[in-house]
Coordinates of C-alpha atoms in Angstrom, one line a residue:
Chain A
X18 CA 0.0 0.0 0.0
X19 CA 1.2 3.4 -0.9
X20 CA 1.2 6.0 1.9
X21 CA -1.1 8.9 1.8
X22 CA 2.0 11.1 2.0
X23 CA 3.3 12.3 -1.3
X24 CA 7.0 11.9 -2.2
X25 CA 7.8 15.4 -1.2
X26 CA 6.4 14.9 2.3
X27 CA 3.2 16.8 1.8
X28 CA -0.1 15.1 2.3
X29 CA -1.8 13.7 -0.8
X30 CA -4.7 16.2 -0.8
X31 CA -2.3 19.0 -0.7
X32 CA -0.5 17.9 -3.8
X33 CA -1.6 18.4 -7.3
X34 CA -2.7 14.8 -7.6
X35 CA -6.5 14.9 -7.2
X36 CA -6.9 11.2 -8.0
X37 CA -4.8 10.2 -5.1
X38 CA -6.8 12.5 -2.9
X39 CA -10.1 11.2 -4.2
X40 CA -9.3 7.5 -4.1
X41 CA -10.0 6.8 -0.4
X42 CA -13.3 8.6 -0.8
X43 CA -14.3 6.6 -3.8
X44 CA -13.2 3.4 -2.1
X45 CA -15.5 4.1 0.9
X46 CA -18.4 5.0 -1.5
X47 CA -17.9 1.7 -3.3
X48 CA -17.7 -0.2 0.0
X49 CA -20.7 1.5 1.5
X50 CA -23.4 -0.8 0.1
X51 CA -21.6 -3.8 1.7
X52 CA -21.1 -2.0 5.0
X53 CA -24.8 -1.1 5.0
X54 CA -25.8 -4.8 4.5
X55 CA -23.5 -5.9 7.3
X56 CA -25.0 -3.2 9.5
X57 CA -28.6 -4.3 8.7
X58 CA -27.8 -8.0 9.2
X59 CA -26.4 -7.3 12.6
X60 CA -28.5 -4.5 13.9
X61 CA -31.6 -4.0 11.8
X62 CA -32.7 -7.2 10.0
X63 CA -36.2 -5.7 9.4
X64 CA -34.6 -3.1 7.1
X65 CA -33.8 -6.0 4.8
X66 CA -37.5 -6.8 4.3
X67 CA -39.5 -10.0 4.6
X68 CA -36.9 -12.0 2.6
X69 CA -33.5 -10.7 3.8
X70 CA -31.5 -13.3 1.9
X71 CA -33.2 -12.3 -1.3
X72 CA -32.5 -8.6 -0.6
X73 CA -28.8 -9.4 0.0
X74 CA -28.6 -11.4 -3.3
X75 CA -30.3 -8.6 -5.2
X76 CA -28.1 -5.9 -3.7
X77 CA -24.9 -7.7 -4.3
X78 CA -25.8 -8.8 -7.8
X79 CA -26.9 -5.4 -8.8
X80 CA -23.8 -3.8 -7.4
X81 CA -21.6 -6.3 -9.2
X82 CA -23.3 -5.5 -12.5
X83 CA -23.1 -1.8 -11.9
X84 CA -19.4 -1.8 -11.1
X85 CA -18.8 -4.0 -14.1
X86 CA -20.5 -1.4 -16.3
X87 CA -18.7 1.4 -14.5
X88 CA -15.4 -0.3 -15.3
X89 CA -16.4 -0.5 -18.9
X90 CA -17.4 3.1 -19.0
X91 CA -14.0 4.4 -18.0
X92 CA -12.4 4.2 -21.4
X93 CA -15.3 5.9 -23.3
X94 CA -15.5 8.6 -20.6
X95 CA -11.8 9.3 -20.7
X96 CA -12.0 9.8 -24.5
X97 CA -15.1 11.9 -24.3
X98 CA -14.2 14.1 -21.4
X99 CA -10.5 14.1 -22.1
X100 CA -9.8 13.4 -18.4
X101 CA -7.2 10.7 -18.8
X102 CA -6.7 10.3 -15.0
X103 CA -10.0 8.4 -14.9
X104 CA -8.1 5.3 -15.8
X105 CA -6.6 5.2 -12.3
X106 CA -10.1 4.4 -10.9
X107 CA -10.6 1.5 -13.2
X108 CA -8.9 -1.2 -11.2
X109 CA -10.8 -0.3 -8.1
X110 CA -14.1 -0.4 -9.9
X111 CA -13.3 -3.8 -11.4
X112 CA -12.2 -5.2 -8.1
X113 CA -15.4 -4.0 -6.5
X114 CA -17.4 -5.8 -9.3
X115 CA -15.5 -8.9 -8.3
X116 CA -16.0 -8.3 -4.6
X117 CA -19.8 -7.9 -4.9
X118 CA -19.9 -10.9 -7.3
X119 CA -18.2 -13.1 -4.7
X120 CA -20.6 -11.9 -2.0
X121 CA -23.5 -12.7 -4.4
X122 CA -22.2 -16.2 -5.0
X123 CA -21.6 -16.7 -1.3
X124 CA -25.1 -15.7 -0.5
X125 CA -26.4 -18.1 -3.1
X126 CA -24.3 -21.0 -1.7
X127 CA -25.2 -20.3 1.9
X128 CA -28.7 -19.0 1.8
X129 CA -30.3 -20.7 -1.3
X130 CA -28.5 -24.0 -1.0
X131 CA -27.5 -24.2 2.6
X132 CA -24.0 -25.4 1.5
X133 CA -25.4 -28.4 -0.2
X134 CA -22.5 -28.9 -2.7
X135 CA -24.1 -31.6 -4.9
X136 CA -27.2 -29.5 -5.2
X137 CA -25.2 -26.5 -6.2
X138 CA -23.2 -28.4 -8.8
X139 CA -26.5 -29.8 -10.2
X140 CA -27.9 -26.3 -10.3
X141 CA -24.9 -24.9 -12.2
X142 CA -25.2 -27.7 -14.8
X143 CA -28.9 -27.7 -15.1
X144 CA -29.9 -24.1 -15.1
X145 CA -28.6 -21.8 -17.8
X146 CA -29.0 -18.6 -15.7
X147 CA -26.9 -20.1 -12.9
X148 CA -24.4 -21.5 -15.5
X149 CA -23.8 -18.1 -17.0
X150 CA -23.7 -16.3 -13.7
X151 CA -21.2 -18.8 -12.3
X152 CA -19.1 -18.6 -15.6
X153 CA -19.0 -14.9 -15.3
X154 CA -17.6 -15.0 -11.8
X155 CA -15.1 -17.8 -12.7
X156 CA -13.8 -15.7 -15.6
X157 CA -13.5 -12.6 -13.4
X158 CA -11.2 -14.4 -10.9
X159 CA -8.0 -14.4 -13.1
X160 CA -8.7 -10.7 -14.0
X161 CA -9.0 -9.8 -10.3
X162 CA -5.8 -11.8 -9.5
X163 CA -3.8 -10.2 -12.3
X164 CA -5.0 -6.7 -11.6
X165 CA -1.7 -5.6 -10.0
X166 CA 1.2 -3.8 -11.5
X167 CA 3.4 -6.8 -10.8
X168 CA 1.2 -9.1 -12.9
X169 CA 1.1 -6.6 -15.8
X170 CA 4.9 -6.7 -15.8
X171 CA 5.0 -10.5 -15.5
X172 CA 2.5 -11.1 -18.3
X173 CA 3.7 -8.2 -20.5
X174 CA 1.4 -5.4 -21.3
X175 CA 0.1 -7.0 -24.5
X176 CA -0.8 -10.4 -23.0
X177 CA -2.3 -8.7 -20.0
X178 CA -4.6 -6.5 -22.0
X179 CA -5.5 -9.5 -24.2
X180 CA -6.5 -11.4 -21.1
X181 CA -8.5 -8.5 -19.7
X182 CA -10.6 -8.3 -22.8
X183 CA -12.5 -11.2 -21.2
X184 CA -14.3 -8.4 -19.3
X185 CA -16.5 -7.9 -22.3
X186 CA -17.7 -11.6 -22.2
X187 CA -18.1 -11.3 -18.5
X188 CA -20.4 -8.3 -18.8
X189 CA -22.5 -10.1 -21.5
X190 CA -22.8 -13.2 -19.3
X191 CA -23.8 -10.9 -16.4
X192 CA -26.7 -9.4 -18.3
X193 CA -27.8 -12.8 -19.6
X194 CA -27.7 -14.2 -16.1
X195 CA -30.1 -11.4 -15.0
X196 CA -32.2 -11.6 -18.1
X197 CA -32.8 -15.4 -17.7
X198 CA -33.6 -15.4 -14.1
X199 CA -36.4 -12.8 -13.9
X200 CA -39.9 -14.2 -14.0
X201 CA -41.6 -11.5 -15.9
X202 CA -40.3 -8.0 -15.4
X203 CA -37.4 -7.4 -17.8
X204 CA -37.0 -3.7 -17.0
X205 CA -33.6 -3.9 -15.2
X206 CA -32.0 -6.6 -17.3
X207 CA -33.0 -4.4 -20.3
X208 CA -31.5 -1.3 -18.7
X209 CA -28.2 -3.0 -18.0
X210 CA -28.3 -4.6 -21.5
X211 CA -28.8 -1.2 -23.1
X212 CA -26.0 0.4 -21.2
X213 CA -23.7 -2.5 -22.1
X214 CA -24.7 -2.3 -25.7
X215 CA -23.8 1.4 -25.8
X216 CA -20.5 0.8 -24.1
X217 CA -19.6 -2.1 -26.4
X218 CA -21.1 -0.3 -29.4
X219 CA -18.9 2.7 -28.7
X220 CA -15.8 0.5 -28.8
X221 CA -16.8 -1.0 -32.1
X222 CA -17.5 2.4 -33.6
X223 CA -14.2 3.7 -32.2
X224 CA -12.2 0.8 -33.5
X225 CA -13.7 0.6 -37.0
X226 CA -15.6 3.5 -38.4
X227 CA -14.1 6.0 -36.0
X228 CA -10.5 5.1 -36.7
X229 CA -10.0 7.2 -39.7
X230 CA -12.3 10.0 -38.6
X231 CA -11.7 10.0 -34.9
X232 CA -10.1 13.3 -34.7
X233 CA -12.6 15.3 -36.8
X234 CA -15.5 13.5 -35.1
X235 CA -14.3 14.5 -31.7
X236 CA -13.8 18.1 -32.8
X237 CA -17.4 18.0 -34.2
X238 CA -18.8 16.6 -31.0
X239 CA -17.1 19.4 -29.0
X240 CA -18.3 22.1 -31.4
X241 CA -21.9 21.0 -31.2
X242 CA -23.9 23.4 -29.2
X243 CA -25.1 22.0 -25.9
X244 CA -28.7 22.4 -24.6
X245 CA -27.6 25.4 -22.6
X246 CA -26.4 27.4 -25.5
Chain B
X21 CA -95.3 -18.5 26.1
X22 CA -92.7 -17.3 23.6
X23 CA -90.7 -14.1 23.7
X24 CA -92.5 -13.0 20.6
X25 CA -95.9 -13.0 22.3
X26 CA -94.5 -11.2 25.3
X27 CA -92.9 -8.4 23.3
X28 CA -95.4 -8.3 20.5
X29 CA -92.5 -8.1 18.0
X30 CA -92.1 -10.1 14.9
X31 CA -88.9 -12.1 14.7
X32 CA -86.3 -10.4 12.6
X33 CA -85.3 -12.7 9.8
X34 CA -81.6 -13.0 9.5
X35 CA -81.7 -11.4 6.1
X36 CA -83.0 -8.2 7.6
X37 CA -80.2 -7.7 10.1
X38 CA -77.6 -5.4 8.9
X39 CA -74.5 -7.5 8.8
X40 CA -71.7 -6.3 10.9
X41 CA -69.6 -6.0 7.8
X42 CA -72.0 -3.7 6.0
X43 CA -72.6 -1.7 9.2
X44 CA -68.8 -1.2 9.7
X45 CA -68.5 -0.4 6.0
X46 CA -70.9 2.5 6.3
X47 CA -68.8 3.8 9.1
X48 CA -65.7 3.4 7.0
X49 CA -67.4 5.3 4.2
X50 CA -68.4 8.1 6.5
X51 CA -64.9 8.3 8.0
X52 CA -63.4 8.3 4.5
X53 CA -65.8 11.0 3.4
X54 CA -65.0 13.1 6.4
X55 CA -61.3 12.8 5.8
X56 CA -61.8 13.6 2.1
X57 CA -63.9 16.6 3.0
X58 CA -61.2 17.8 5.3
X59 CA -58.7 17.5 2.5
X60 CA -56.8 14.7 4.0
X61 CA -56.5 12.7 0.8
X62 CA -53.2 11.4 1.8
X63 CA -54.6 9.8 5.0
X64 CA -56.5 7.2 2.9
X65 CA -54.0 4.3 3.2
X66 CA -53.6 4.9 7.0
X67 CA -57.4 4.9 7.2
X68 CA -57.7 1.6 5.3
X69 CA -55.2 0.2 7.7
X70 CA -57.1 1.3 10.7
X71 CA -60.3 0.2 9.3
X72 CA -59.3 -3.5 9.0
X73 CA -62.2 -5.0 10.9
X74 CA -62.2 -7.6 13.6
X75 CA -63.4 -10.9 12.2
X76 CA -63.5 -13.4 15.0
X77 CA -63.6 -17.0 13.9
X78 CA -62.8 -20.2 15.8
X79 CA -59.7 -22.1 14.7
X80 CA -60.4 -25.4 13.1
X81 CA -57.5 -27.3 14.7
X82 CA -58.1 -30.4 12.6
X83 CA -57.3 -28.5 9.5
X84 CA -54.6 -26.2 10.9
X85 CA -50.9 -26.7 11.1
X86 CA -49.1 -26.4 14.4
X87 CA -46.3 -24.5 12.7
X88 CA -45.9 -21.0 14.1
X89 CA -47.7 -18.4 12.0
X90 CA -45.4 -16.0 10.1
X91 CA -45.4 -12.4 11.4
X92 CA -48.3 -10.4 10.1
X93 CA -46.0 -7.7 8.8
X94 CA -44.3 -10.2 6.5
X95 CA -47.5 -11.8 5.3
X96 CA -48.9 -8.3 4.5
X97 CA -45.7 -6.8 3.2
X98 CA -44.3 -9.4 0.8
X99 CA -46.8 -10.2 -1.9
X100 CA -47.0 -11.2 -5.5
X101 CA -50.0 -9.3 -6.8
X102 CA -48.8 -8.3 -10.2
X103 CA -51.9 -6.1 -10.9
X104 CA -50.1 -3.7 -8.4
X105 CA -46.6 -4.1 -9.8
X106 CA -43.9 -6.7 -10.0
X107 CA -42.1 -5.8 -6.8
X108 CA -42.9 -7.7 -3.6
X109 CA -43.6 -4.5 -1.7
X110 CA -45.6 -2.9 -4.5
X111 CA -49.0 -4.4 -3.4
X112 CA -48.6 -3.2 0.2
X113 CA -47.7 0.2 -1.1
X114 CA -50.6 0.7 -3.5
X115 CA -53.3 -1.9 -3.0
X116 CA -55.1 0.2 -0.4
X117 CA -56.4 2.2 -3.4
X118 CA -58.4 -0.8 -4.6
X119 CA -62.1 -0.5 -4.0
X120 CA -63.4 -3.5 -2.2
X121 CA -67.0 -2.3 -1.5
X122 CA -69.5 -2.9 -2.9
X123 CA -68.3 -6.3 -4.0
X124 CA -70.0 -9.1 -5.8
X125 CA -69.0 -12.4 -7.2
X126 CA -70.8 -13.6 -10.3
X127 CA -71.2 -17.4 -10.2
X128 CA -72.2 -19.1 -13.4
X129 CA -71.6 -21.8 -15.9
X130 CA -72.6 -25.4 -15.3
X131 CA -74.8 -24.7 -12.2
X132 CA -78.4 -25.1 -11.5
X133 CA -78.8 -21.6 -10.0
X134 CA -76.4 -19.1 -11.5
X135 CA -76.4 -16.0 -9.4
X136 CA -74.5 -12.9 -8.2
X137 CA -73.5 -13.1 -4.6
X138 CA -72.6 -10.1 -2.4
X139 CA -69.5 -10.2 -0.3
X140 CA -71.7 -9.7 2.8
X141 CA -73.4 -13.0 2.1
X142 CA -70.1 -14.8 1.7
X143 CA -69.1 -13.4 5.1
X144 CA -72.2 -14.8 6.7
X145 CA -71.2 -18.4 5.7
X146 CA -69.7 -20.4 8.5
X147 CA -66.3 -18.8 8.8
X148 CA -63.4 -20.5 10.6
X149 CA -59.7 -20.0 11.1
X150 CA -57.4 -22.2 9.1
X151 CA -53.6 -22.0 9.8
X152 CA -52.1 -23.1 6.5
X153 CA -48.6 -23.4 5.1
X154 CA -48.3 -21.2 2.1
X155 CA -45.6 -22.2 -0.4
X156 CA -44.7 -19.9 -3.3
X157 CA -43.4 -21.4 -6.6
X158 CA -40.4 -19.1 -6.0
X159 CA -39.3 -21.4 -3.1
X160 CA -40.2 -19.2 -0.2
X161 CA -43.0 -20.1 2.3
X162 CA -45.0 -18.6 5.1
X163 CA -47.6 -19.9 7.6
X164 CA -50.8 -17.8 7.5
X165 CA -53.8 -17.9 9.8
X166 CA -56.6 -17.4 7.2
X167 CA -60.2 -16.9 8.0
X168 CA -62.6 -18.3 5.5
X169 CA -65.2 -20.8 4.4
X170 CA -64.9 -24.0 2.6
X171 CA -65.4 -23.4 -1.1
X172 CA -67.8 -26.4 -1.2
X173 CA -70.2 -24.4 1.0
X174 CA -70.4 -21.7 -1.6
X175 CA -70.8 -24.2 -4.4
X176 CA -73.7 -25.7 -2.6
X177 CA -75.6 -22.4 -3.0
X178 CA -75.5 -22.7 -6.8
X179 CA -75.6 -26.4 -7.3
X180 CA -72.9 -27.5 -9.8
X181 CA -74.3 -29.9 -12.5
X182 CA -72.7 -33.0 -13.8
X183 CA -71.0 -30.9 -16.5
X184 CA -69.0 -29.0 -13.9
X185 CA -65.6 -30.7 -14.3
X186 CA -63.5 -27.6 -13.4
X187 CA -63.8 -24.3 -11.7
X188 CA -62.4 -21.1 -13.2
X189 CA -61.7 -18.1 -10.9
X190 CA -61.4 -14.6 -12.3
X191 CA -59.8 -11.8 -10.4
X192 CA -60.8 -8.1 -10.4
X193 CA -59.4 -5.5 -12.7
X194 CA -59.4 -1.9 -11.6
X195 CA -57.0 -0.2 -14.1
X196 CA -57.2 3.2 -12.5
X197 CA -55.5 2.0 -9.3
X198 CA -53.6 -1.0 -10.8
X199 CA -50.3 0.1 -12.3
X200 CA -49.4 -3.4 -13.3
X201 CA -52.7 -3.7 -15.3
X202 CA -52.0 -0.4 -17.1
X203 CA -48.4 -1.5 -17.9
X204 CA -49.9 -4.7 -19.4
X205 CA -47.1 -6.8 -18.0
X206 CA -49.6 -9.7 -18.1
X207 CA -52.9 -10.1 -19.9
X208 CA -55.3 -9.4 -17.1
X209 CA -57.7 -10.3 -15.6
X210 CA -55.9 -13.0 -13.7
X211 CA -57.5 -16.3 -14.3
X212 CA -56.9 -19.5 -12.3
X213 CA -58.6 -22.9 -12.2
X214 CA -59.0 -26.1 -10.2
X215 CA -60.4 -29.5 -11.0
X216 CA -63.9 -29.8 -9.4
X217 CA -62.7 -32.4 -6.9
X218 CA -59.8 -30.1 -5.9
X219 CA -62.2 -27.2 -5.5
X220 CA -64.7 -29.2 -3.4
X221 CA -62.0 -30.6 -1.1
X222 CA -62.5 -29.4 2.5
X223 CA -59.0 -27.9 2.5
X224 CA -59.9 -25.5 -0.3
X225 CA -61.3 -22.3 1.2
X226 CA -62.4 -18.9 0.2
X227 CA -60.5 -16.6 2.5
X228 CA -62.0 -13.3 3.7
X229 CA -59.7 -12.7 6.7
X230 CA -56.3 -12.9 8.1
X231 CA -55.0 -12.7 11.6
X232 CA -58.5 -12.2 13.1
X233 CA -59.3 -9.3 10.8
X234 CA -60.7 -8.8 7.3
X235 CA -58.3 -9.5 4.5
X236 CA -55.8 -6.7 3.7
X237 CA -56.1 -5.5 0.1
X238 CA -52.6 -6.7 -0.8
X239 CA -53.5 -10.2 0.2
X240 CA -56.5 -10.3 -2.1
X241 CA -59.4 -8.6 -0.4
X242 CA -62.2 -9.0 0.0
X243 CA -62.2 -12.6 -1.0
X244 CA -59.6 -15.0 -2.4
X245 CA -59.0 -18.7 -2.9
X246 CA -56.6 -20.6 -0.8
X247 CA -55.5 -24.1 -1.9
X248 CA -52.8 -25.0 0.5
X249 CA -51.2 -27.9 -1.3
X250 CA -50.6 -26.0 -4.5
X251 CA -48.1 -23.2 -5.3
X252 CA -49.3 -19.8 -4.2
X253 CA -50.2 -18.5 -7.7
X254 CA -53.0 -21.1 -7.9
X255 CA -54.8 -19.2 -5.1
X256 CA -56.3 -16.4 -7.0
X257 CA -56.9 -13.1 -5.2
X258 CA -59.8 -10.6 -5.2
X259 CA -62.3 -12.9 -6.9
X260 CA -65.2 -11.3 -8.9
X261 CA -66.2 -14.3 -11.0
X262 CA -66.5 -18.0 -10.6
X263 CA -67.4 -20.3 -13.4
X264 CA -68.1 -24.0 -13.3
X265 CA -66.9 -25.4 -16.6
X266 CA -66.6 -28.6 -18.6
X267 CA -63.1 -28.0 -20.1
X268 CA -59.9 -27.4 -18.2
X269 CA -59.4 -23.6 -17.9
X270 CA -56.2 -22.0 -19.2
X271 CA -54.7 -20.1 -16.4
X272 CA -52.8 -16.9 -16.7
X273 CA -49.4 -18.5 -16.0
X274 CA -50.1 -21.4 -18.3
X275 CA -50.6 -18.9 -21.1
X276 CA -47.5 -17.0 -20.2
X277 CA -45.0 -19.8 -19.7
X278 CA -46.6 -23.2 -20.4
X279 CA -43.3 -25.0 -19.9
X280 CA -42.9 -23.6 -16.4
X281 CA -46.3 -23.4 -15.0
X282 CA -48.7 -26.3 -15.3
X283 CA -52.4 -26.6 -14.5
X284 CA -51.9 -28.7 -11.4
X285 CA -48.9 -27.0 -9.9
X286 CA -49.0 -29.2 -6.8
X287 CA -46.2 -28.5 -4.4
X288 CA -43.7 -31.2 -5.2
X289 CA -40.1 -31.3 -4.0
X290 CA -39.4 -34.0 -6.7
X291 CA -40.4 -31.9 -9.6
X292 CA -38.2 -28.9 -10.1
X293 CA -39.2 -25.6 -11.7
X294 CA -37.2 -25.5 -14.9
X295 CA -35.1 -22.7 -13.5
X296 CA -34.7 -23.6 -9.8
X297 CA -35.0 -26.5 -7.4
X298 CA -38.2 -27.1 -5.4
X299 CA -36.5 -29.5 -2.9
X300 CA -36.1 -26.9 -0.2
X301 CA -37.8 -23.7 0.8
X302 CA -37.0 -20.5 2.7
X303 CA -39.5 -20.1 5.6
X304 CA -39.6 -16.3 5.8
X305 CA -37.9 -14.4 7.3
X306 CA -35.2 -17.1 7.5
X307 CA -31.9 -16.4 5.8
X308 CA -31.4 -20.0 4.9
X309 CA -33.5 -22.0 2.6
X310 CA -33.1 -24.9 4.9
X311 CA -36.7 -26.1 5.3
X312 CA -37.3 -29.3 3.3
X313 CA -40.3 -28.9 1.0
X314 CA -43.0 -31.6 1.6
X315 CA -45.0 -33.4 -1.1
X316 CA -48.3 -31.5 -1.5
X317 CA -46.9 -29.0 0.9
X318 CA -47.4 -31.4 3.8
X319 CA -51.1 -32.1 2.9
X320 CA -50.4 -35.4 1.2
X321 CA -52.5 -37.5 3.7
X322 CA -55.5 -35.4 2.7
X323 CA -55.0 -34.9 -1.0
X324 CA -52.6 -37.4 -2.5
X325 CA -55.5 -39.7 -3.3
X326 CA -56.9 -37.1 -5.7
X327 CA -54.0 -37.8 -8.0
X328 CA -53.8 -41.6 -7.7
X329 CA -52.4 -43.1 -10.9
X330 CA -51.3 -39.7 -12.3
X331 CA -47.8 -39.0 -13.4
X332 CA -47.1 -35.9 -11.4
X333 CA -44.0 -35.1 -13.5
X334 CA -46.2 -35.0 -16.6
X335 CA -49.1 -33.2 -14.9
X336 CA -46.9 -30.7 -13.1

């Protein structure tokens, strides 16, 4: 862990590095939903509603999906806003997606199946929505493990970035998992699916069509009058 | 010498006595009107809550489970009533807007005396408390102290003919207060059905109360079916129409997802839902789904014989 003290001895928030100053705050914000769940389980179970286990599963699943989409939004946002430092939040968001995914799986194993391993394995094999959800979390694991600077060095930047392209598949599996499990109301799976489609669509556009015209296109986008003008 | 001769009064036939229900309903109407006149429109849900009326009924122990009833807050706060939205807490939030008086049930089809019956008359039938296990197809369960009357008592009033092989229940539609109906998430009205022998079974009741009071709107006021050995969605809420029919009705869920929801839908730990196991259930508000699910939700002794010789995997 890096110290909050910058190299020149001043505190981080006093330096010109706003990212470093913001990181602890962002970390706490990301952790807050989990802390809130822990608080409710210990001190206020009624706040979790009539089906507390289901609430925990929904909250952790939603958060995992949201952090995953947040991770995928970093690159487009950097390009669009021009604020390159955003990249320094990406690992944290990705690790929180994994963290909430692990909690989600743990809740499923403990609450839904009461640690009945054969039943869990049968569930994973038999039910497509469990299969894809489980696959997404399994695929996330190597990405979480190799998220450190040391692993980037060890793998080499190119291999590392190739490996981490798996995040696209993971996000698609996540949306499928949600889509297939709901009984009737597809509102939220559709919202996540639409956001993911935009994020992936932007990349396709950026890589192909946008390649030759990237510069002029961006200039045009900036020149366009906003609603306030 | 009789009392009548002494007092010189004619006996009051039971039909002339204002039922407690109606009497209280008038008071509720007045209270509501007063509140509305005072511009307290927002007080309506609270009022509805307060106005839940006492509905004393003796417990029928022979037909009641000894399992501890689930907290009232949970039974009335966690509901699938898609007319009011898809969320489990949506019905508790908005069902108070449903109008439950006046209320009639139209009874027709293969019966000798088709008729429209008022809720007041239903409530004068012999009510009793039945503490039943309630198992949702989503693998959670509760224990609810319903108050109601055996469905066969109502059927006796209309006399089903030999052509009555099934019973079809139709739920109310009030689009102005039902966001789920307006959103057309499902093709309402909600329709459910039972085979005639299932409907006439003494375990099958029309419930009009819960926890010693009239049924809360989110639980299907003023009258709903309860079939304790079947998944919860078979127990239609807020009934306005009952038809005795010759052909098997197509229920709402059968139309929506025929591969997942069959006509019988008996609670069965051996037959999984295509997307999840039915072997265990979560007895709310438990964290762990550690309660083993019983065949016919624990009512096998009473009802298994109805399905003798049937392949329950096929007729799920």
